[in-house]
Coordinates of C-alpha atoms in Angstrom, one line a residue:
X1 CA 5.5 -8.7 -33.6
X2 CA 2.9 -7.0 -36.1
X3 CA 4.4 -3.4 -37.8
X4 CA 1.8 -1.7 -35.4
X5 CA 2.8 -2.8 -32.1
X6 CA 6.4 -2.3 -33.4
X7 CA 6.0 1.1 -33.9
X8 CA 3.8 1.6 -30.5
X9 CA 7.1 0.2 -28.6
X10 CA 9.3 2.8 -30.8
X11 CA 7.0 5.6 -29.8
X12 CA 7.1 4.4 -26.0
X13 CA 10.7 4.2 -25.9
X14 CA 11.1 8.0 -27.5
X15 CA 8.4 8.9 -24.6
X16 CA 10.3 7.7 -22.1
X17 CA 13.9 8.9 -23.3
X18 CA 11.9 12.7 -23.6
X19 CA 10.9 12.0 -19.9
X20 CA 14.1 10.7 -18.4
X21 CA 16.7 12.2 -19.9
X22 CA 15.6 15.1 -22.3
X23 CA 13.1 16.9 -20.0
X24 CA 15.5 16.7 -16.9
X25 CA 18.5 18.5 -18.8
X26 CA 16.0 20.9 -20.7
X27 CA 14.6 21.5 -16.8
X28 CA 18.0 22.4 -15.5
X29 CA 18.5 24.7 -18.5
X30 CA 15.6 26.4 -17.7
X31 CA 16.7 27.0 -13.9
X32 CA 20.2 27.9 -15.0
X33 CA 18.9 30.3 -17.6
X34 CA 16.8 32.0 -14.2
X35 CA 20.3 32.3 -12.4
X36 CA 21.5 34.3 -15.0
X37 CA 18.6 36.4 -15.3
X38 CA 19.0 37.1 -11.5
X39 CA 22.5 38.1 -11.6
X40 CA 22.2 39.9 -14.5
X41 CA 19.4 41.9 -13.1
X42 CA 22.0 42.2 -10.0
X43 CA 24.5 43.7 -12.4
X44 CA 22.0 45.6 -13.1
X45 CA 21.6 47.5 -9.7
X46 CA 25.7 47.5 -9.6
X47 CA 25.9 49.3 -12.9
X48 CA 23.0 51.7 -11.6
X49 CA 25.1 53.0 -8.8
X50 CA 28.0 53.2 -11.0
X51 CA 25.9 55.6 -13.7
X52 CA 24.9 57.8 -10.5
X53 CA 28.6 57.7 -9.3
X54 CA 29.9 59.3 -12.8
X55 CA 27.1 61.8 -12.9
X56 CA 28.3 62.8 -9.6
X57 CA 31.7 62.9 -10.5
X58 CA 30.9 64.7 -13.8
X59 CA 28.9 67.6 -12.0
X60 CA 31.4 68.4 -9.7
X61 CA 34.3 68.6 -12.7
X62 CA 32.2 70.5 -14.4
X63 CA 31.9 73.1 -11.7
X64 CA 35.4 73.9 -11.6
X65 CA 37.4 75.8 -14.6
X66 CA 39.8 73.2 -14.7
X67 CA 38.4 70.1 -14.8
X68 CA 35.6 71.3 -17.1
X69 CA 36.4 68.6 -20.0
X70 CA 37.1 66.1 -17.8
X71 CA 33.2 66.5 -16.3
X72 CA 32.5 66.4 -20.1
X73 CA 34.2 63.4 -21.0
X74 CA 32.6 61.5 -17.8
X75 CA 28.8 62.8 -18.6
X76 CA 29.8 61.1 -22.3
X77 CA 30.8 57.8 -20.5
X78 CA 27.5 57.9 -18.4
X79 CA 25.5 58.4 -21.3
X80 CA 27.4 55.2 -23.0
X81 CA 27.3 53.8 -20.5
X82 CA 23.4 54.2 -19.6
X83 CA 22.6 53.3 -23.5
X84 CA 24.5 49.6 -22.4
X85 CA 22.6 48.9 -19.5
X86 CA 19.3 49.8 -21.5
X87 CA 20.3 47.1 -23.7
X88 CA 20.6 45.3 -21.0
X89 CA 17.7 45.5 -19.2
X90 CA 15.8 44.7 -22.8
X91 CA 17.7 41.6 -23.7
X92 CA 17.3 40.3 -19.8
X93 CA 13.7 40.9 -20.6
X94 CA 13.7 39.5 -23.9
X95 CA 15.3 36.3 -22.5
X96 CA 12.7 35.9 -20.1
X97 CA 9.8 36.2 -22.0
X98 CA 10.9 34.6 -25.4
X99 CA 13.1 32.1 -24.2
X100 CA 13.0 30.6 -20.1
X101 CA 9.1 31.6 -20.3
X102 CA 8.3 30.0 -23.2
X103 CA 10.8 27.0 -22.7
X104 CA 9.1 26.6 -18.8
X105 CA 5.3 26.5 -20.4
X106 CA 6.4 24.3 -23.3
X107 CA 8.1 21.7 -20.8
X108 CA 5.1 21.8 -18.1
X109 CA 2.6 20.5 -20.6
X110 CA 5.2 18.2 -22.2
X111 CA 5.3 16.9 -18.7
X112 CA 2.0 16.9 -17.7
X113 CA 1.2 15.0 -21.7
X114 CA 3.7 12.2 -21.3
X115 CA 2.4 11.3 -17.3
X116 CA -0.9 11.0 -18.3
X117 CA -0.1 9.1 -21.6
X118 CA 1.8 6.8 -19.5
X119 CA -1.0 6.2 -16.8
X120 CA -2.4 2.5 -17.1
X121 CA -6.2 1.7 -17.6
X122 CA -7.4 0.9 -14.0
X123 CA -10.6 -0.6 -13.0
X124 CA -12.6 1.4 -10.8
X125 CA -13.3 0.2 -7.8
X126 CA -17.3 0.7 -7.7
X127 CA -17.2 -0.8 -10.8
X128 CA -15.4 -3.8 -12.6
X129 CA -16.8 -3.1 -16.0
X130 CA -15.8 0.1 -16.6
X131 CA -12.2 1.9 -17.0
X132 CA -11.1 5.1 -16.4
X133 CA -8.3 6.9 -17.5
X134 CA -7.8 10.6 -16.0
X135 CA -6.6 12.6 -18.7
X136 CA -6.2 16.6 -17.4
X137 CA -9.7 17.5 -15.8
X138 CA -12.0 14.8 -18.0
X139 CA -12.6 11.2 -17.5
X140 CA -12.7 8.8 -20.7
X141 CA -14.7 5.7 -20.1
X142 CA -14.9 2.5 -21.9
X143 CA -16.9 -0.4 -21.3
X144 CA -14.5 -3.9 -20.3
X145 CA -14.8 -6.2 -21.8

């Protein structure tokens, strides 16, 4: 076996390791890394209810003389606790867009690369002398010989 065709079987073994094993587990990263993003965008909604709840609780404290620093104390743990959920909301964007976006594009066209680099030459059938390989929207011809 010549160097080149050694290294052409080296290279078509690493292909097909990326497509069955590394793109599969990268793929279920990607949809496990959406499930997050969902129930962290749930939490989210939760944590909304609970910042209105303490604003509530802190207005009505603070209408009465007695519980005056207590309405204080729970408008300073809704602003906390609104700065957290800010944070939130960025890094749940963040993760979409820099990381599952991203990841998702980057293993679509690693997909779509290695199917067509493993589609074989096939002979038309209108024409015997010609072979066609469909790579992405163009045809590449060459003449059989």
């Amino acid at each position: 076996m010549s160097r080149s065709e050694e290294v052409n079987r080296l290279t078509e073994s690493v292909y097909r390791v990326i497509l069955d094993q590394f793109n599969p587990s990268l793929r279920s990263f990607v949809t496990m890394g959406k499930s997050y993003q969902k129930a962290l965008s749930g939490v989210t909604v939760a944590a909304k209810g609970y910042f209105d709840a303490l604003v509530k609780l802190g207005e009505l404290a603070s209408d009465s003389q007695g519980s005056k620093e207590l309405g204080d104390t729970l408008f300073q743990m809704a602003e906390v606790h609104r700065q957290i959920q800010v944070q939130l909301e960025e890094t749940v964007k963040l993760l979409h867009s820099e990381l599952l976006a991203q990841l998702e594009r980057k293993l679509d066209l690693d997909i779509k690369y290695l199917t067509v680099r493993e589609r074989p030459l096939v002979p038309p059938p209108h024409s015997p002398t010609t072979l066609m390989l469909l790579v992405g929207d163009y045809f590449l011809s060459s003449t059989w010989k």
